[in-house]
Amino acid sequence: MEKKIWANSCDSHLMEPFELFRENLTPEQADRMPRAVRDEDGQFETIYVDGQEFRRKVPFAKRPMVDPQTGLGVVDRAPGQNDMRLRLKDLNQEGVWGELVYTSIGMWMHSMRDPLLMLAGCQVINDWAIEYQRFSPRYVCTAMIPTLSVETAVSEVERTADMGFKIAMLPTSPTVDGPNWHRDDWHPLWGMMAETGMHVGFHAGSDPHEADTFNGTYHGGPGGHLMNYYEASFHMQMAAAKLVASGVFDRHPTLKCVVSEGGATWVPFMADRLDEAYRQHVNQVWPKFKRLPSEYLFENVYASFQHDRSAPQALAAMGYQNVCWGSDYPHLEGTFGHTQKTLHELVADLTPAQRERITKGAFQELFPHVPPAPEDGTELPEDV
Ligand code: MN
């Protein structure tokens, strides 16, 4: 076996137990919180959120242990996914050091419909998630932000920054049909994020939904699933574009945004599109910035990928330095069980400096409080 590569992950997840809501909210409130229930035959599941029911096909009804086409191992269950101490053992085995950790079922929180109930649910998750971060400096948890109103969003950013959170997870759109991220309504949110030093985290699949459109559109027709998976990354790209285009980074140059689980080559592509419009359509463009859109994209936006063969080339060939790897632990799309194989393949053609930037440096720049990862080749005891 080749030398162990240590990498920080810009895309990992907690698995929130549903009892959290039962223990911390009234029974009536808890019943309206997101939960997934699988059909008896295991083929479909229903996600219940605030009186709505979202139906979807389960990704793997019966999972093979090794994918016959890629040869990559798929593991039924990561032993440490529900335990903050055992989780470190999984990370040490895989060679993952620091982790940016999102929620799991909590991503359905964005489809809540009552602003104050959403605030209550986010606070329950945040009060629980911070315990992970306090347990180990390797865990960097995202704060869930209730975005059905500007006021609840701003107050929860302020509260969670005080608790020690370094990054707030925002959905790709704040609501199903309200003012989107580029609108002036959200100025107070960006101001509070910049003032408290909180980063923005966008994650695939965090779009707010309504049951009618979700059940009618998603996973329908030939190719439906592949198109939906692709579109999930597109929604994150648009969210980043809205921040750049509306001048959020121009007004708040220290604000940083991480786009997790969406590849990386879209950033240089988008930079070209936005710069061309900014230069060539000068009469139609407002607001105007101090710098080109590409400069904000390249400096304020970080993009995380797990398997994408093209992603390292965004750095090596296209000049975009904020490419970060992510394990997606413990989710199905992630690398648990084959992290070292994947990392070795991804970095094979890179220089040592490029390899360092993608596996460790970009994350370290975002979260300088996390102790540096071990040197490659180091083996740690299981329970560090
Ligand atoms: Mn993920």
Tab-separated table of C-alpha atoms and ligand atoms in Angstrom:
chain	number	residue	atom	x	y	z
A	1	MET	CA	0.000	0.000	0.000
A	2	GLU	CA	1.207	3.481	-0.866
A	3	LYS	CA	1.884	6.083	1.807
A	4	LYS	CA	-1.258	7.172	3.647
A	5	ILE	CA	-2.595	10.531	2.464
A	6	TRP	CA	-4.124	12.713	5.156
A	7	ALA	CA	-6.873	15.026	3.962
A	8	ASN	CA	-9.280	17.506	5.462
A	9	SER	CA	-12.870	17.135	4.309
A	10	CYS	CA	-15.008	20.095	3.258
A	11	ASP	CA	-18.091	17.884	3.040
A	12	SER	CA	-19.121	15.557	5.873
A	13	HIS	CA	-22.332	14.925	7.797
A	14	LEU	CA	-23.820	14.286	11.199
A	15	MET	CA	-26.733	11.893	11.479
A	16	GLU	CA	-29.246	13.618	13.736
A	17	PRO	CA	-31.366	11.220	15.803
A	18	PHE	CA	-35.096	12.009	15.589
A	19	GLU	CA	-35.351	11.725	19.400
A	20	LEU	CA	-33.608	15.106	19.461
A	21	PHE	CA	-36.862	16.786	18.509
A	22	ARG	CA	-38.956	14.635	20.846
A	23	GLU	CA	-36.670	15.486	23.752
A	24	ASN	CA	-36.447	19.221	23.137
A	25	LEU	CA	-39.752	20.321	21.628
A	26	THR	CA	-43.421	19.845	22.440
A	27	PRO	CA	-44.925	16.663	20.896
A	28	GLU	CA	-46.936	18.830	18.484
A	29	GLN	CA	-43.816	20.707	17.340
A	30	ALA	CA	-41.728	17.523	17.117
A	31	ASP	CA	-44.332	15.902	14.850
A	32	ARG	CA	-43.784	18.687	12.314
A	33	MET	CA	-39.982	18.263	12.190
A	34	PRO	CA	-38.360	16.447	9.241
A	35	ARG	CA	-38.285	12.670	9.449
A	36	ALA	CA	-37.847	9.889	6.894
A	37	VAL	CA	-39.956	6.719	6.977
A	38	ARG	CA	-39.151	3.869	4.607
A	39	ASP	CA	-41.898	1.755	3.026
A	40	GLU	CA	-42.067	-1.879	4.117
A	41	ASP	CA	-40.662	-3.138	0.819
A	42	GLY	CA	-37.687	-0.783	1.201
A	43	GLN	CA	-38.074	0.707	-2.300
A	44	PHE	CA	-39.521	4.133	-1.441
A	45	GLU	CA	-39.472	6.475	1.521
A	46	THR	CA	-41.615	9.374	2.673
A	47	ILE	CA	-40.043	12.483	4.178
A	48	TYR	CA	-42.485	14.256	6.497
A	49	VAL	CA	-41.885	17.993	6.950
A	50	ASP	CA	-44.275	20.412	8.629
A	51	GLY	CA	-47.449	18.690	7.378
A	52	GLN	CA	-46.046	17.956	3.911
A	53	GLU	CA	-45.140	14.523	2.516
A	54	PHE	CA	-42.272	14.116	0.038
A	55	ARG	CA	-42.061	10.751	-1.723
A	56	ARG	CA	-38.822	9.485	-3.175
A	57	LYS	CA	-37.210	6.255	-4.290
A	58	VAL	CA	-34.512	4.979	-1.942
A	59	PRO	CA	-31.084	5.203	-3.681
A	60	PHE	CA	-30.041	1.624	-2.840
A	61	ALA	CA	-32.831	-0.762	-1.869
A	62	LYS	CA	-30.308	-3.602	-1.775
A	63	ARG	CA	-26.743	-2.367	-1.837
A	64	PRO	CA	-23.926	-4.313	-3.445
A	65	MET	CA	-20.729	-4.302	-1.376
A	66	VAL	CA	-18.560	-3.466	-4.379
A	67	ASP	CA	-19.744	-1.525	-7.367
A	68	PRO	CA	-19.190	-3.834	-10.370
A	69	GLN	CA	-18.335	-0.994	-12.737
A	70	THR	CA	-15.977	1.162	-10.683
A	71	GLY	CA	-14.649	-1.475	-8.301
A	72	LEU	CA	-15.188	1.010	-5.467
A	73	GLY	CA	-16.354	-0.439	-2.189
A	74	VAL	CA	-19.691	0.687	-0.848
A	75	VAL	CA	-20.130	0.100	2.841
A	76	ASP	CA	-23.517	-0.411	4.424
A	77	ARG	CA	-22.792	1.587	7.510
A	78	ALA	CA	-19.859	3.543	8.856
A	79	PRO	CA	-19.420	2.300	12.465
A	80	GLY	CA	-18.860	5.794	13.870
A	81	GLN	CA	-21.650	7.638	12.125
A	82	ASN	CA	-23.713	8.082	15.299
A	83	ASP	CA	-20.940	8.394	17.875
A	84	MET	CA	-18.510	11.318	18.204
A	85	ARG	CA	-15.698	9.139	19.629
A	86	LEU	CA	-16.069	6.163	17.250
A	87	ARG	CA	-16.272	8.624	14.398
A	88	LEU	CA	-12.644	9.637	15.014
A	89	LYS	CA	-11.643	5.974	14.648
A	90	ASP	CA	-13.363	5.889	11.239
A	91	LEU	CA	-11.592	9.103	10.241
A	92	ASN	CA	-8.190	7.809	11.342
A	93	GLN	CA	-8.708	4.619	9.374
A	94	GLU	CA	-9.688	6.564	6.252
A	95	GLY	CA	-7.017	9.277	6.570
A	96	VAL	CA	-9.470	12.144	7.111
A	97	TRP	CA	-8.328	14.788	9.606
A	98	GLY	CA	-10.545	17.881	9.951
A	99	GLU	CA	-14.145	17.805	8.797
A	100	LEU	CA	-16.641	20.456	7.781
A	101	VAL	CA	-19.786	18.759	9.043
A	102	TYR	CA	-23.287	19.420	7.737
A	103	THR	CA	-26.512	17.863	8.978
A	104	SER	CA	-28.392	15.066	7.171
A	105	ILE	CA	-32.164	14.993	7.688
A	106	GLY	CA	-31.748	18.596	8.846
A	107	MET	CA	-31.333	19.605	5.199
A	108	TRP	CA	-35.079	19.019	4.905
A	109	MET	CA	-35.578	21.735	7.499
A	110	HIS	CA	-35.499	24.220	4.612
A	111	SER	CA	-38.907	22.919	3.498
A	112	MET	CA	-40.543	23.966	6.767
A	113	ARG	CA	-43.325	26.537	6.343
A	114	ASP	CA	-43.566	28.231	9.771
A	115	PRO	CA	-40.697	30.672	10.476
A	116	LEU	CA	-40.753	30.340	14.270
A	117	LEU	CA	-41.118	26.572	14.209
A	118	MET	CA	-38.189	26.425	11.814
A	119	LEU	CA	-36.184	28.580	14.210
A	120	ALA	CA	-37.019	26.208	17.083
A	121	GLY	CA	-35.989	23.151	15.028
A	122	CYS	CA	-32.713	24.706	13.890
A	123	GLN	CA	-31.864	25.673	17.459
A	124	VAL	CA	-32.403	22.088	18.653
A	125	ILE	CA	-30.026	20.776	15.978
A	126	ASN	CA	-27.441	23.517	16.607
A	127	ASP	CA	-27.443	22.998	20.385
A	128	TRP	CA	-26.793	19.291	19.740
A	129	ALA	CA	-24.231	19.722	16.937
A	130	ILE	CA	-22.005	22.083	18.927
A	131	GLU	CA	-21.247	19.185	21.304
A	132	TYR	CA	-19.381	17.482	18.447
A	133	GLN	CA	-17.292	20.565	17.901
A	134	ARG	CA	-16.547	20.827	21.608
A	135	PHE	CA	-15.537	17.162	21.676
A	136	SER	CA	-12.809	17.500	19.055
A	137	PRO	CA	-11.233	20.433	17.222
A	138	ARG	CA	-11.297	18.205	14.121
A	139	TYR	CA	-15.078	18.695	13.841
A	140	VAL	CA	-16.194	22.003	12.302
A	141	CYS	CA	-19.989	21.931	12.455
A	142	THR	CA	-22.297	24.053	10.339
A	143	ALA	CA	-25.026	26.028	12.077
A	144	MET	CA	-28.498	25.490	10.607
A	145	ILE	CA	-30.038	28.865	9.788
A	146	PRO	CA	-33.824	29.421	9.625
A	147	THR	CA	-34.306	31.429	6.431
A	148	LEU	CA	-38.099	31.830	6.294
A	149	SER	CA	-37.569	35.323	7.671
A	150	VAL	CA	-34.569	37.659	7.620
A	151	GLU	CA	-34.978	38.334	11.349
A	152	THR	CA	-34.763	34.664	12.413
A	153	ALA	CA	-31.796	34.126	10.077
A	154	VAL	CA	-29.865	37.080	11.483
A	155	SER	CA	-30.611	36.221	15.110
A	156	GLU	CA	-29.566	32.569	14.708
A	157	VAL	CA	-26.309	33.554	12.973
A	158	GLU	CA	-25.538	35.852	15.892
A	159	ARG	CA	-26.470	33.222	18.492
A	160	THR	CA	-24.499	30.404	16.866
A	161	ALA	CA	-21.434	32.577	16.243
A	162	ASP	CA	-21.424	33.297	19.981
A	163	MET	CA	-21.606	29.540	20.635
A	164	GLY	CA	-18.443	28.987	18.588
A	165	PHE	CA	-19.772	28.002	15.159
A	166	LYS	CA	-17.519	29.169	12.306
A	167	ILE	CA	-19.842	28.507	9.382
A	168	ALA	CA	-23.566	28.731	8.723
A	169	MET	CA	-25.343	26.409	6.350
A	170	LEU	CA	-27.743	28.211	4.054
A	171	PRO	CA	-30.130	26.553	1.597
A	172	THR	CA	-29.566	27.227	-2.100
A	173	SER	CA	-32.632	29.504	-2.001
A	174	PRO	CA	-33.935	30.988	1.251
A	175	THR	CA	-37.587	30.072	0.561
A	176	VAL	CA	-39.617	28.450	-2.212
A	177	ASP	CA	-40.890	31.713	-3.671
A	178	GLY	CA	-39.676	34.676	-1.591
A	179	PRO	CA	-36.876	37.143	-2.383
A	180	ASN	CA	-33.740	35.205	-3.288
A	181	TRP	CA	-30.160	35.698	-2.035
A	182	HIS	CA	-29.325	38.516	-4.451
A	183	ARG	CA	-32.116	40.765	-3.144
A	184	ASP	CA	-31.492	43.707	-0.807
A	185	ASP	CA	-33.776	42.050	1.804
A	186	TRP	CA	-30.788	39.881	2.784
A	187	HIS	CA	-28.295	42.695	3.350
A	188	PRO	CA	-28.650	42.381	7.159
A	189	LEU	CA	-27.768	38.678	6.963
A	190	TRP	CA	-24.542	39.225	5.014
A	191	GLY	CA	-23.683	42.083	7.353
A	192	MET	CA	-24.089	39.833	10.395
A	193	MET	CA	-22.115	36.996	8.755
A	194	ALA	CA	-19.244	39.357	7.970
A	195	GLU	CA	-19.338	40.990	11.396
A	196	THR	CA	-19.202	37.644	13.221
A	197	GLY	CA	-16.705	36.070	10.809
A	198	MET	CA	-19.079	33.237	9.895
A	199	HIS	CA	-18.591	31.573	6.493
A	200	VAL	CA	-21.485	30.513	4.261
A	201	GLY	CA	-21.912	26.783	3.500
A	202	PHE	CA	-24.074	25.697	0.559
A	203	HIS	CA	-24.660	21.957	0.230
A	204	ALA	CA	-26.219	19.911	-2.577
A	205	GLY	CA	-29.834	18.935	-1.973
A	206	SER	CA	-30.593	21.761	0.463
A	207	ASP	CA	-33.167	23.416	-1.788
A	208	PRO	CA	-36.491	24.304	-0.186
A	209	HIS	CA	-39.348	22.284	-1.694
A	210	GLU	CA	-43.109	22.162	-1.774
A	211	ALA	CA	-44.616	18.702	-1.837
A	212	ASP	CA	-46.739	19.321	-4.958
A	213	THR	CA	-43.847	20.260	-7.223
A	214	PHE	CA	-41.391	17.849	-5.603
A	215	ASN	CA	-43.604	14.803	-6.034
A	216	GLY	CA	-44.605	15.818	-9.538
A	217	THR	CA	-41.130	16.664	-10.831
A	218	TYR	CA	-38.438	14.748	-9.006
A	219	HIS	CA	-37.406	11.241	-10.016
A	220	GLY	CA	-39.860	11.292	-12.919
A	221	GLY	CA	-39.416	10.109	-16.504
A	222	PRO	CA	-36.476	8.469	-18.262
A	223	GLY	CA	-33.206	9.714	-16.781
A	224	GLY	CA	-35.032	11.564	-14.013
A	225	HIS	CA	-32.647	10.658	-11.253
A	226	LEU	CA	-29.502	11.592	-13.180
A	227	MET	CA	-31.017	14.923	-14.192
A	228	ASN	CA	-32.082	15.664	-10.633
A	229	TYR	CA	-28.620	14.864	-9.285
A	230	TYR	CA	-27.030	17.145	-11.865
A	231	GLU	CA	-29.510	19.906	-11.177
A	232	ALA	CA	-28.720	19.836	-7.461
A	233	SER	CA	-25.193	21.055	-8.238
A	234	PHE	CA	-26.602	23.693	-10.593
A	235	HIS	CA	-28.721	25.172	-7.781
A	236	MET	CA	-25.579	25.652	-5.664
A	237	GLN	CA	-23.790	27.307	-8.563
A	238	MET	CA	-26.672	29.744	-8.947
A	239	ALA	CA	-26.575	30.520	-5.224
A	240	ALA	CA	-22.855	31.389	-5.494
A	241	ALA	CA	-23.558	33.415	-8.656
A	242	LYS	CA	-26.220	35.416	-6.805
A	243	LEU	CA	-23.736	36.370	-4.089
A	244	VAL	CA	-21.110	37.441	-6.626
A	245	ALA	CA	-23.475	39.201	-9.035
A	246	SER	CA	-25.340	41.192	-6.387
A	247	GLY	CA	-22.077	42.438	-4.875
A	248	VAL	CA	-22.177	40.612	-1.532
A	249	PHE	CA	-18.424	39.902	-1.701
A	250	ASP	CA	-17.729	43.399	-2.991
A	251	ARG	CA	-19.360	44.837	0.127
A	252	HIS	CA	-17.961	42.153	2.459
A	253	PRO	CA	-14.551	41.099	1.126
A	254	THR	CA	-13.791	38.891	4.143
A	255	LEU	CA	-16.944	36.771	3.708
A	256	LYS	CA	-16.199	33.288	2.348
A	257	CYS	CA	-18.532	30.728	0.849
A	258	VAL	CA	-18.049	26.954	0.596
A	259	VAL	CA	-19.981	24.990	-2.030
A	260	SER	CA	-19.972	21.348	-0.968
A	261	GLU	CA	-20.598	18.257	-3.084
A	262	GLY	CA	-20.797	20.023	-6.399
A	263	GLY	CA	-17.423	19.584	-8.163
A	264	ALA	CA	-15.034	22.446	-8.925
A	265	THR	CA	-14.598	23.118	-12.648
A	266	TRP	CA	-17.841	25.085	-12.714
A	267	VAL	CA	-16.038	27.957	-10.948
A	268	PRO	CA	-13.600	28.855	-13.781
A	269	PHE	CA	-16.459	28.302	-16.246
A	270	MET	CA	-18.762	30.659	-14.353
A	271	ALA	CA	-15.947	33.186	-13.922
A	272	ASP	CA	-15.595	33.443	-17.718
A	273	ARG	CA	-19.358	33.844	-18.214
A	274	LEU	CA	-19.738	36.533	-15.549
A	275	ASP	CA	-16.640	38.463	-16.643
A	276	GLU	CA	-17.785	38.504	-20.256
A	277	ALA	CA	-21.199	39.872	-19.286
A	278	TYR	CA	-19.621	42.364	-16.880
A	279	ARG	CA	-17.301	43.738	-19.577
A	280	GLN	CA	-19.466	43.501	-22.689
A	281	HIS	CA	-22.885	44.444	-21.291
A	282	VAL	CA	-21.714	47.418	-19.344
A	283	ASN	CA	-24.995	49.345	-19.682
A	284	GLN	CA	-27.062	46.517	-18.238
A	285	VAL	CA	-24.863	45.528	-15.329
A	286	TRP	CA	-25.570	46.773	-11.820
A	287	PRO	CA	-24.304	47.009	-9.205
A	288	LYS	CA	-20.772	47.736	-10.350
A	289	PHE	CA	-17.831	46.307	-8.378
A	290	LYS	CA	-14.314	47.300	-7.438
A	291	ARG	CA	-12.985	44.159	-9.133
A	292	LEU	CA	-14.058	41.644	-11.768
A	293	PRO	CA	-16.645	38.991	-10.850
A	294	SER	CA	-14.020	36.283	-11.456
A	295	GLU	CA	-11.827	37.718	-8.703
A	296	TYR	CA	-14.580	37.313	-6.109
A	297	LEU	CA	-15.377	33.822	-7.370
A	298	PHE	CA	-11.737	32.751	-7.275
A	299	GLU	CA	-11.005	34.269	-3.860
A	300	ASN	CA	-14.231	34.149	-1.823
A	301	VAL	CA	-15.747	30.889	-3.086
A	302	TYR	CA	-14.404	27.413	-2.221
A	303	ALA	CA	-15.621	24.307	-4.033
A	304	SER	CA	-15.601	20.797	-2.604
A	305	PHE	CA	-15.782	17.500	-4.512
A	306	GLN	CA	-15.313	13.854	-3.609
A	307	HIS	CA	-14.788	11.713	-6.741
A	308	ASP	CA	-14.715	14.166	-9.672
A	309	ARG	CA	-11.766	13.330	-11.931
A	310	SER	CA	-11.898	16.844	-13.424
A	311	ALA	CA	-11.822	18.775	-10.138
A	312	PRO	CA	-8.026	18.784	-9.514
A	313	GLN	CA	-7.607	20.310	-12.989
A	314	ALA	CA	-9.617	23.368	-11.917
A	315	LEU	CA	-6.575	24.095	-9.751
A	316	ALA	CA	-3.782	22.582	-11.839
A	317	ALA	CA	-4.903	23.836	-15.255
A	318	MET	CA	-7.416	26.662	-14.717
A	319	GLY	CA	-5.823	28.710	-11.971
A	320	TYR	CA	-8.571	28.274	-9.377
A	321	GLN	CA	-6.880	27.714	-6.018
A	322	ASN	CA	-9.874	27.088	-3.716
A	323	VAL	CA	-10.483	23.473	-4.684
A	324	CYS	CA	-11.082	21.308	-1.625
A	325	TRP	CA	-11.656	17.627	-1.324
A	326	GLY	CA	-14.538	16.220	0.763
A	327	SER	CA	-15.311	12.687	1.954
A	328	ASP	CA	-19.106	13.065	2.283
A	329	TYR	CA	-18.832	10.718	5.286
A	330	PRO	CA	-21.029	8.818	6.073
A	331	HIS	CA	-23.298	9.289	3.047
A	332	LEU	CA	-23.762	6.964	0.075
A	333	GLU	CA	-22.045	9.329	-2.357
A	334	GLY	CA	-18.996	9.430	-0.105
A	335	THR	CA	-15.663	7.652	0.019
A	336	PHE	CA	-15.915	5.676	3.253
A	337	GLY	CA	-14.175	2.330	2.701
A	338	HIS	CA	-12.190	3.546	-0.318
A	339	THR	CA	-10.897	6.984	0.722
A	340	GLN	CA	-7.209	6.143	0.259
A	341	LYS	CA	-7.753	4.555	-3.177
A	342	THR	CA	-9.742	7.620	-4.267
A	343	LEU	CA	-7.260	10.145	-2.877
A	344	HIS	CA	-4.263	8.417	-4.468
A	345	GLU	CA	-5.995	8.375	-7.868
A	346	LEU	CA	-7.063	12.025	-7.581
A	347	VAL	CA	-3.649	13.426	-6.720
A	348	ALA	CA	-1.515	11.117	-8.879
A	349	ASP	CA	-0.666	13.777	-11.489
A	350	LEU	CA	-0.408	16.765	-9.155
A	351	THR	CA	2.700	18.539	-7.860
A	352	PRO	CA	3.291	18.354	-4.084
A	353	ALA	CA	2.032	21.947	-3.667
A	354	GLN	CA	-1.154	21.272	-5.640
A	355	ARG	CA	-1.758	18.079	-3.673
A	356	GLU	CA	-1.257	19.904	-0.379
A	357	ARG	CA	-3.679	22.665	-1.355
A	358	ILE	CA	-6.517	20.317	-2.347
A	359	THR	CA	-6.164	17.802	0.470
A	360	LYS	CA	-5.271	20.158	3.317
A	361	GLY	CA	-4.499	23.809	2.553
A	362	ALA	CA	-7.822	25.188	1.314
A	363	PHE	CA	-9.645	23.798	4.357
A	364	GLN	CA	-6.907	25.114	6.650
A	365	GLU	CA	-7.311	28.582	5.180
A	366	LEU	CA	-11.050	28.508	5.932
A	367	PHE	CA	-10.650	27.067	9.427
A	368	PRO	CA	-7.248	28.091	10.798
A	369	HIS	CA	-8.281	27.085	14.347
A	370	VAL	CA	-8.203	23.382	13.389
A	371	PRO	CA	-4.809	21.825	14.237
A	372	PRO	CA	-2.803	20.917	11.114
A	373	ALA	CA	-3.304	17.427	9.664
A	374	PRO	CA	-0.577	14.827	10.311
A	375	GLU	CA	2.201	14.376	7.749
A	376	ASP	CA	1.308	11.960	4.995
A	377	GLY	CA	2.384	8.446	5.929
A	378	THR	CA	1.577	8.902	9.637
A	379	GLU	CA	-0.559	6.217	11.293
A	380	LEU	CA	-2.521	7.349	14.341
A	381	PRO	CA	-3.775	5.164	17.172
A	382	GLU	CA	-7.449	4.327	16.674
A	383	ASP	CA	-8.863	6.491	19.419
A	384	VAL	CA	-7.058	9.818	18.955
B	1	MN	MN	-22.311	15.915	1.481
